[in-house]
Amino acid sequence: MRDRIDPRNGALSHSTQASQSSGLNDNAALNGGVTYNLGANDTVGAQLAYFKRTNDGRSTDDYLSQDETGTVTDNYRRNTVREGESKNWSWGARWDHKGDQPGETFKADLRVSSATNDFDSAYRNTYIVRPPNGGVMDSAQKSRNRNEIIDFTGDYEAALFGGVTKLGYKIVQNRTDASIDYTNVDPITQEGSPNALRSNQFEMKETIYAAYGSYQMRFNEQWGAQAGLRAELKAAAE
């Protein structure tokens, strides 16, 4: 419920909105992992995860507006139907190696993940009193969003040159694809026409290459020194 006061003459207009909705969600998920010791110095592992969700919703919104004299200026019902599906999956592989020297280790890790969301919506209006501006058009909207990430890292650590040396790399690729298709629907023929002003599409691919190295040495219980260097290259395309 909302009341508006015209600042020019103090006239009061009144509007109300009543909504009701229902929906059904279905979910399914899977998650698992395994680790295997190849020997005393090597361990490999793998992990897999999957999640899916579907959505089916219905809603109605009743709108009523009156001017300062109490005359109804618009009175209509907006019916909405929504359907959607979301999928998320990921998998990973890992290798851990212990070297021959004390404290010498190497770890390599690969992870791939993806998330996809698809939704369809349809809107239809039933008028008792059509607004003076012509009313809200029937419409439909389809949206899709997908994001995929590939992450590959490696880390090496060893006691060298009287201190601790660490070396590593990281390669990350991020891909995004998003789009919205909006359609105006003729309320009589139910024929659709694309709405370019409310439709859009976006694609992006970004890759990051990084490498680092550090050295740490302790002179005594009070003093130590540490130095490091990291280099990173980013490549993006839209």
Short mmCIF file of N, CA and C in Angstrom, two decimals, residues 102-227:
data_model
loop_
_atom_site.label_atom_id
_atom_site.label_comp_id
_atom_site.label_asym_id
_atom_site.label_seq_id
_atom_site.Cartn_x
_atom_site.Cartn_y
_atom_site.Cartn_z
N PRO A 102 65.83 -33.84 3.71
CA PRO A 102 64.88 -33.47 4.76
C PRO A 102 64.19 -32.16 4.44
N GLY A 103 62.87 -32.17 4.53
CA GLY A 103 62.09 -30.96 4.26
C GLY A 103 61.85 -30.67 2.80
N GLU A 104 62.29 -31.52 1.90
CA GLU A 104 62.10 -31.29 0.47
C GLU A 104 60.74 -31.84 0.04
N THR A 105 59.89 -30.99 -0.50
CA THR A 105 58.55 -31.40 -0.94
C THR A 105 58.19 -30.72 -2.26
N PHE A 106 57.32 -31.37 -3.01
CA PHE A 106 56.74 -30.79 -4.22
C PHE A 106 55.27 -31.16 -4.26
N LYS A 107 54.41 -30.16 -4.54
CA LYS A 107 52.97 -30.37 -4.59
C LYS A 107 52.43 -29.76 -5.88
N ALA A 108 51.66 -30.53 -6.61
CA ALA A 108 50.99 -30.07 -7.84
C ALA A 108 49.50 -30.30 -7.69
N ASP A 109 48.72 -29.29 -8.06
CA ASP A 109 47.28 -29.35 -7.85
C ASP A 109 46.56 -28.77 -9.06
N LEU A 110 45.59 -29.52 -9.59
CA LEU A 110 44.78 -29.08 -10.72
C LEU A 110 43.32 -29.13 -10.31
N ARG A 111 42.61 -27.98 -10.51
CA ARG A 111 41.19 -27.91 -10.17
C ARG A 111 40.43 -27.26 -11.32
N VAL A 112 39.30 -27.87 -11.67
CA VAL A 112 38.42 -27.37 -12.72
C VAL A 112 37.01 -27.29 -12.16
N SER A 113 36.37 -26.15 -12.33
CA SER A 113 35.01 -25.97 -11.82
C SER A 113 34.17 -25.20 -12.83
N SER A 114 32.86 -25.44 -12.80
CA SER A 114 31.95 -24.79 -13.72
C SER A 114 30.61 -24.56 -13.02
N ALA A 115 30.00 -23.41 -13.30
CA ALA A 115 28.68 -23.08 -12.76
C ALA A 115 27.83 -22.52 -13.89
N THR A 116 26.65 -23.10 -14.10
CA THR A 116 25.74 -22.68 -15.16
C THR A 116 24.36 -22.42 -14.58
N ASN A 117 23.78 -21.28 -14.94
CA ASN A 117 22.44 -20.93 -14.48
C ASN A 117 21.60 -20.52 -15.69
N ASP A 118 20.47 -21.21 -15.89
CA ASP A 118 19.54 -20.91 -16.98
C ASP A 118 18.16 -20.65 -16.38
N PHE A 119 17.55 -19.53 -16.76
CA PHE A 119 16.23 -19.18 -16.25
C PHE A 119 15.37 -18.64 -17.38
N ASP A 120 14.10 -19.06 -17.39
CA ASP A 120 13.09 -18.56 -18.33
C ASP A 120 11.93 -17.97 -17.52
N SER A 121 11.50 -16.78 -17.93
CA SER A 121 10.38 -16.12 -17.25
C SER A 121 9.41 -15.60 -18.31
N ALA A 122 8.11 -15.69 -17.99
CA ALA A 122 7.06 -15.18 -18.87
C ALA A 122 6.09 -14.36 -18.03
N TYR A 123 5.70 -13.18 -18.56
CA TYR A 123 4.82 -12.26 -17.84
C TYR A 123 3.61 -11.94 -18.73
N ARG A 124 2.42 -12.06 -18.13
CA ARG A 124 1.20 -11.74 -18.87
C ARG A 124 0.27 -10.94 -17.96
N ASN A 125 -0.39 -9.93 -18.58
CA ASN A 125 -1.22 -9.01 -17.82
C ASN A 125 -2.68 -9.14 -18.23
N THR A 126 -3.57 -9.09 -17.23
CA THR A 126 -5.01 -9.08 -17.45
C THR A 126 -5.56 -7.78 -16.87
N TYR A 127 -6.16 -6.93 -17.72
CA TYR A 127 -6.58 -5.60 -17.30
C TYR A 127 -8.09 -5.54 -17.06
N ILE A 128 -8.44 -4.92 -15.94
CA ILE A 128 -9.81 -4.50 -15.69
C ILE A 128 -9.94 -3.03 -16.07
N VAL A 129 -8.97 -2.23 -15.63
CA VAL A 129 -8.85 -0.84 -16.04
C VAL A 129 -7.41 -0.63 -16.51
N ARG A 130 -7.25 -0.29 -17.76
CA ARG A 130 -5.90 -0.11 -18.31
C ARG A 130 -5.36 1.27 -17.91
N PRO A 131 -4.08 1.34 -17.50
CA PRO A 131 -3.49 2.63 -17.11
C PRO A 131 -3.53 3.63 -18.26
N PRO A 132 -3.53 4.93 -17.94
CA PRO A 132 -3.57 5.95 -19.00
C PRO A 132 -2.39 5.88 -19.96
N ASN A 133 -1.25 5.39 -19.49
CA ASN A 133 -0.07 5.34 -20.36
C ASN A 133 -0.07 4.12 -21.28
N GLY A 134 -1.11 3.33 -21.27
CA GLY A 134 -1.21 2.19 -22.18
C GLY A 134 -0.97 0.85 -21.53
N GLY A 135 -0.46 0.84 -20.31
CA GLY A 135 -0.29 -0.42 -19.61
C GLY A 135 1.06 -1.06 -19.83
N VAL A 136 1.32 -2.09 -19.05
CA VAL A 136 2.56 -2.85 -19.12
C VAL A 136 2.41 -3.97 -20.14
N MET A 137 3.37 -4.11 -21.03
CA MET A 137 3.28 -5.12 -22.08
C MET A 137 3.57 -6.50 -21.54
N ASP A 138 2.98 -7.50 -22.20
CA ASP A 138 3.38 -8.87 -21.92
C ASP A 138 4.82 -9.05 -22.40
N SER A 139 5.53 -9.94 -21.73
CA SER A 139 6.94 -10.09 -22.08
C SER A 139 7.45 -11.46 -21.67
N ALA A 140 8.64 -11.79 -22.16
CA ALA A 140 9.34 -13.02 -21.81
C ALA A 140 10.82 -12.71 -21.70
N GLN A 141 11.48 -13.44 -20.83
CA GLN A 141 12.91 -13.19 -20.62
C GLN A 141 13.63 -14.52 -20.43
N LYS A 142 14.75 -14.63 -21.11
CA LYS A 142 15.60 -15.82 -20.98
C LYS A 142 17.00 -15.35 -20.60
N SER A 143 17.53 -15.87 -19.51
CA SER A 143 18.87 -15.48 -19.08
C SER A 143 19.73 -16.72 -18.90
N ARG A 144 21.01 -16.57 -19.23
CA ARG A 144 21.96 -17.66 -19.11
C ARG A 144 23.29 -17.10 -18.62
N ASN A 145 23.86 -17.78 -17.66
CA ASN A 145 25.14 -17.35 -17.11
C ASN A 145 26.00 -18.58 -16.86
N ARG A 146 27.21 -18.54 -17.41
CA ARG A 146 28.13 -19.67 -17.24
C ARG A 146 29.51 -19.15 -16.87
N ASN A 147 30.11 -19.79 -15.87
CA ASN A 147 31.44 -19.42 -15.43
C ASN A 147 32.28 -20.68 -15.25
N GLU A 148 33.48 -20.69 -15.85
CA GLU A 148 34.37 -21.85 -15.76
C GLU A 148 35.74 -21.40 -15.32
N ILE A 149 36.32 -22.11 -14.35
CA ILE A 149 37.63 -21.76 -13.81
C ILE A 149 38.54 -22.99 -13.86
N ILE A 150 39.74 -22.80 -14.38
CA ILE A 150 40.77 -23.83 -14.38
C ILE A 150 41.95 -23.28 -13.59
N ASP A 151 42.37 -24.01 -12.56
CA ASP A 151 43.41 -23.54 -11.64
C ASP A 151 44.48 -24.64 -11.53
N PHE A 152 45.71 -24.30 -11.94
CA PHE A 152 46.81 -25.27 -11.91
C PHE A 152 47.96 -24.64 -11.14
N THR A 153 48.37 -25.26 -10.03
CA THR A 153 49.42 -24.70 -9.18
C THR A 153 50.47 -25.76 -8.86
N GLY A 154 51.66 -25.29 -8.58
CA GLY A 154 52.76 -26.16 -8.16
C GLY A 154 53.64 -25.44 -7.16
N ASP A 155 54.09 -26.14 -6.13
CA ASP A 155 54.92 -25.55 -5.08
C ASP A 155 56.07 -26.51 -4.73
N TYR A 156 57.27 -25.94 -4.67
CA TYR A 156 58.47 -26.72 -4.31
C TYR A 156 59.14 -26.04 -3.13
N GLU A 157 59.55 -26.84 -2.15
CA GLU A 157 60.23 -26.32 -0.96
C GLU A 157 61.38 -27.25 -0.60
N ALA A 158 62.54 -26.67 -0.28
CA ALA A 158 63.71 -27.46 0.08
C ALA A 158 64.66 -26.62 0.91
N ALA A 159 65.45 -27.32 1.70
CA ALA A 159 66.49 -26.65 2.49
C ALA A 159 67.75 -26.55 1.63
N LEU A 160 68.02 -25.36 1.11
CA LEU A 160 69.16 -25.13 0.21
C LEU A 160 69.95 -23.91 0.67
N PHE A 161 71.26 -23.96 0.46
CA PHE A 161 72.15 -22.83 0.71
C PHE A 161 72.04 -22.32 2.15
N GLY A 162 71.84 -23.25 3.06
CA GLY A 162 71.80 -22.89 4.47
C GLY A 162 70.49 -22.27 4.93
N GLY A 163 69.47 -22.26 4.08
CA GLY A 163 68.17 -21.70 4.43
C GLY A 163 67.05 -22.51 3.78
N VAL A 164 65.88 -21.89 3.68
CA VAL A 164 64.70 -22.54 3.10
C VAL A 164 64.36 -21.83 1.79
N THR A 165 64.32 -22.58 0.71
CA THR A 165 64.00 -22.05 -0.60
C THR A 165 62.62 -22.55 -1.03
N LYS A 166 61.79 -21.62 -1.53
CA LYS A 166 60.46 -21.97 -2.02
C LYS A 166 60.29 -21.43 -3.44
N LEU A 167 59.79 -22.30 -4.31
CA LEU A 167 59.51 -21.93 -5.70
C LEU A 167 58.10 -22.40 -6.04
N GLY A 168 57.44 -21.67 -6.91
CA GLY A 168 56.09 -22.08 -7.28
C GLY A 168 55.58 -21.38 -8.51
N TYR A 169 54.47 -21.89 -9.03
CA TYR A 169 53.81 -21.31 -10.18
C TYR A 169 52.30 -21.44 -10.02
N LYS A 170 51.57 -20.64 -10.77
CA LYS A 170 50.11 -20.68 -10.74
C LYS A 170 49.59 -20.23 -12.09
N ILE A 171 48.71 -21.03 -12.69
CA ILE A 171 48.06 -20.69 -13.94
C ILE A 171 46.55 -20.79 -13.72
N VAL A 172 45.86 -19.68 -13.94
CA VAL A 172 44.42 -19.63 -13.72
C VAL A 172 43.74 -19.10 -14.98
N GLN A 173 42.73 -19.81 -15.41
CA GLN A 173 41.93 -19.35 -16.55
C GLN A 173 40.47 -19.21 -16.11
N ASN A 174 39.90 -18.05 -16.37
CA ASN A 174 38.52 -17.75 -15.98
C ASN A 174 37.74 -17.37 -17.22
N ARG A 175 36.67 -18.13 -17.49
CA ARG A 175 35.83 -17.85 -18.67
C ARG A 175 34.40 -17.58 -18.20
N THR A 176 33.82 -16.48 -18.69
CA THR A 176 32.47 -16.09 -18.32
C THR A 176 31.66 -15.81 -19.58
N ASP A 177 30.44 -16.33 -19.61
CA ASP A 177 29.53 -16.11 -20.73
C ASP A 177 28.15 -15.83 -20.14
N ALA A 178 27.66 -14.61 -20.33
CA ALA A 178 26.37 -14.21 -19.76
C ALA A 178 25.53 -13.55 -20.84
N SER A 179 24.23 -13.86 -20.86
CA SER A 179 23.34 -13.26 -21.85
C SER A 179 21.93 -13.15 -21.28
N ILE A 180 21.22 -12.13 -21.74
CA ILE A 180 19.81 -11.93 -21.40
C ILE A 180 19.08 -11.62 -22.70
N ASP A 181 18.07 -12.41 -23.04
CA ASP A 181 17.24 -12.19 -24.21
C ASP A 181 15.85 -11.78 -23.74
N TYR A 182 15.47 -10.54 -24.05
CA TYR A 182 14.19 -10.00 -23.61
C TYR A 182 13.28 -9.85 -24.82
N THR A 183 12.04 -10.30 -24.68
CA THR A 183 11.10 -10.31 -25.79
C THR A 183 9.79 -9.63 -25.38
N ASN A 184 9.32 -8.70 -26.22
CA ASN A 184 7.98 -8.14 -26.04
C ASN A 184 6.97 -9.07 -26.70
N VAL A 185 5.87 -9.33 -26.03
CA VAL A 185 4.87 -10.28 -26.52
C VAL A 185 3.56 -9.55 -26.78
N ASP A 186 3.01 -9.70 -27.98
CA ASP A 186 1.73 -9.11 -28.31
C ASP A 186 0.63 -9.80 -27.50
N PRO A 187 -0.16 -9.06 -26.72
CA PRO A 187 -1.15 -9.71 -25.84
C PRO A 187 -2.28 -10.41 -26.60
N ILE A 188 -2.49 -10.07 -27.87
CA ILE A 188 -3.57 -10.69 -28.63
C ILE A 188 -3.06 -11.88 -29.44
N THR A 189 -2.03 -11.67 -30.24
CA THR A 189 -1.52 -12.75 -31.09
C THR A 189 -0.50 -13.62 -30.38
N GLN A 190 0.06 -13.12 -29.25
CA GLN A 190 1.11 -13.81 -28.50
C GLN A 190 2.38 -14.01 -29.33
N GLU A 191 2.55 -13.16 -30.36
CA GLU A 191 3.78 -13.19 -31.13
C GLU A 191 4.82 -12.30 -30.45
N GLY A 192 6.06 -12.76 -30.47
CA GLY A 192 7.13 -12.04 -29.78
C GLY A 192 8.02 -11.27 -30.72
N SER A 193 8.57 -10.17 -30.21
CA SER A 193 9.55 -9.38 -30.95
C SER A 193 10.69 -9.03 -30.01
N PRO A 194 11.94 -9.19 -30.44
CA PRO A 194 13.09 -8.93 -29.57
C PRO A 194 13.14 -7.47 -29.11
N ASN A 195 13.50 -7.31 -27.85
CA ASN A 195 13.71 -5.98 -27.29
C ASN A 195 15.20 -5.76 -27.13
N ALA A 196 15.79 -5.02 -28.09
CA ALA A 196 17.24 -4.84 -28.10
C ALA A 196 17.71 -3.98 -26.94
N LEU A 197 16.86 -3.08 -26.44
CA LEU A 197 17.27 -2.19 -25.36
C LEU A 197 17.44 -2.93 -24.03
N ARG A 198 16.75 -4.04 -23.86
CA ARG A 198 16.82 -4.77 -22.60
C ARG A 198 17.53 -6.12 -22.73
N SER A 199 18.08 -6.38 -23.91
CA SER A 199 18.84 -7.61 -24.13
C SER A 199 20.32 -7.29 -24.18
N ASN A 200 21.14 -8.23 -23.74
CA ASN A 200 22.58 -8.01 -23.78
C ASN A 200 23.31 -9.35 -23.72
N GLN A 201 24.57 -9.31 -24.10
CA GLN A 201 25.44 -10.50 -24.06
C GLN A 201 26.85 -10.07 -23.70
N PHE A 202 27.49 -10.88 -22.86
CA PHE A 202 28.84 -10.55 -22.41
C PHE A 202 29.67 -11.83 -22.37
N GLU A 203 30.87 -11.76 -22.96
CA GLU A 203 31.81 -12.88 -22.94
C GLU A 203 33.17 -12.37 -22.52
N MET A 204 33.84 -13.14 -21.68
CA MET A 204 35.15 -12.74 -21.19
C MET A 204 36.00 -13.98 -20.91
N LYS A 205 37.27 -13.89 -21.30
CA LYS A 205 38.23 -14.95 -21.02
C LYS A 205 39.49 -14.29 -20.46
N GLU A 206 39.88 -14.71 -19.29
CA GLU A 206 41.05 -14.13 -18.62
C GLU A 206 41.98 -15.25 -18.17
N THR A 207 43.26 -15.10 -18.47
CA THR A 207 44.27 -16.08 -18.07
C THR A 207 45.38 -15.36 -17.30
N ILE A 208 45.74 -15.91 -16.16
CA ILE A 208 46.79 -15.34 -15.32
C ILE A 208 47.92 -16.36 -15.18
N TYR A 209 49.13 -15.92 -15.50
CA TYR A 209 50.33 -16.74 -15.32
C TYR A 209 51.16 -16.09 -14.21
N ALA A 210 51.53 -16.87 -13.21
CA ALA A 210 52.30 -16.31 -12.10
C ALA A 210 53.38 -17.30 -11.68
N ALA A 211 54.52 -16.75 -11.26
CA ALA A 211 55.63 -17.55 -10.74
C ALA A 211 56.26 -16.79 -9.58
N TYR A 212 56.76 -17.53 -8.59
CA TYR A 212 57.34 -16.85 -7.44
C TYR A 212 58.53 -17.65 -6.92
N GLY A 213 59.35 -16.98 -6.16
CA GLY A 213 60.48 -17.62 -5.49
C GLY A 213 60.81 -16.84 -4.23
N SER A 214 61.20 -17.54 -3.18
CA SER A 214 61.58 -16.87 -1.93
C SER A 214 62.70 -17.66 -1.26
N TYR A 215 63.47 -16.95 -0.47
CA TYR A 215 64.57 -17.55 0.29
C TYR A 215 64.57 -16.97 1.70
N GLN A 216 64.66 -17.86 2.67
CA GLN A 216 64.65 -17.44 4.07
C GLN A 216 65.82 -18.10 4.80
N MET A 217 66.53 -17.29 5.55
CA MET A 217 67.70 -17.78 6.28
C MET A 217 67.72 -17.16 7.68
N ARG A 218 68.05 -17.97 8.67
CA ARG A 218 68.14 -17.48 10.04
C ARG A 218 69.61 -17.49 10.47
N PHE A 219 70.06 -16.33 10.97
CA PHE A 219 71.44 -16.20 11.43
C PHE A 219 71.62 -16.68 12.86
N ASN A 220 70.67 -16.33 13.71
CA ASN A 220 70.69 -16.75 15.11
C ASN A 220 69.26 -16.66 15.64
N GLU A 221 69.11 -16.72 16.95
CA GLU A 221 67.78 -16.70 17.53
C GLU A 221 67.10 -15.33 17.37
N GLN A 222 67.88 -14.27 17.20
CA GLN A 222 67.30 -12.93 17.10
C GLN A 222 67.17 -12.43 15.67
N TRP A 223 68.00 -12.90 14.77
CA TRP A 223 68.07 -12.31 13.44
C TRP A 223 67.85 -13.35 12.34
N GLY A 224 67.18 -12.86 11.31
CA GLY A 224 66.96 -13.67 10.13
C GLY A 224 66.72 -12.77 8.93
N ALA A 225 66.71 -13.33 7.77
CA ALA A 225 66.50 -12.57 6.53
C ALA A 225 65.62 -13.36 5.58
N GLN A 226 64.80 -12.62 4.84
CA GLN A 226 63.92 -13.25 3.87
C GLN A 226 63.79 -12.34 2.65
N ALA A 227 63.86 -12.93 1.49
CA ALA A 227 63.70 -12.19 0.23
C ALA A 227 62.83 -13.02 -0.71
#
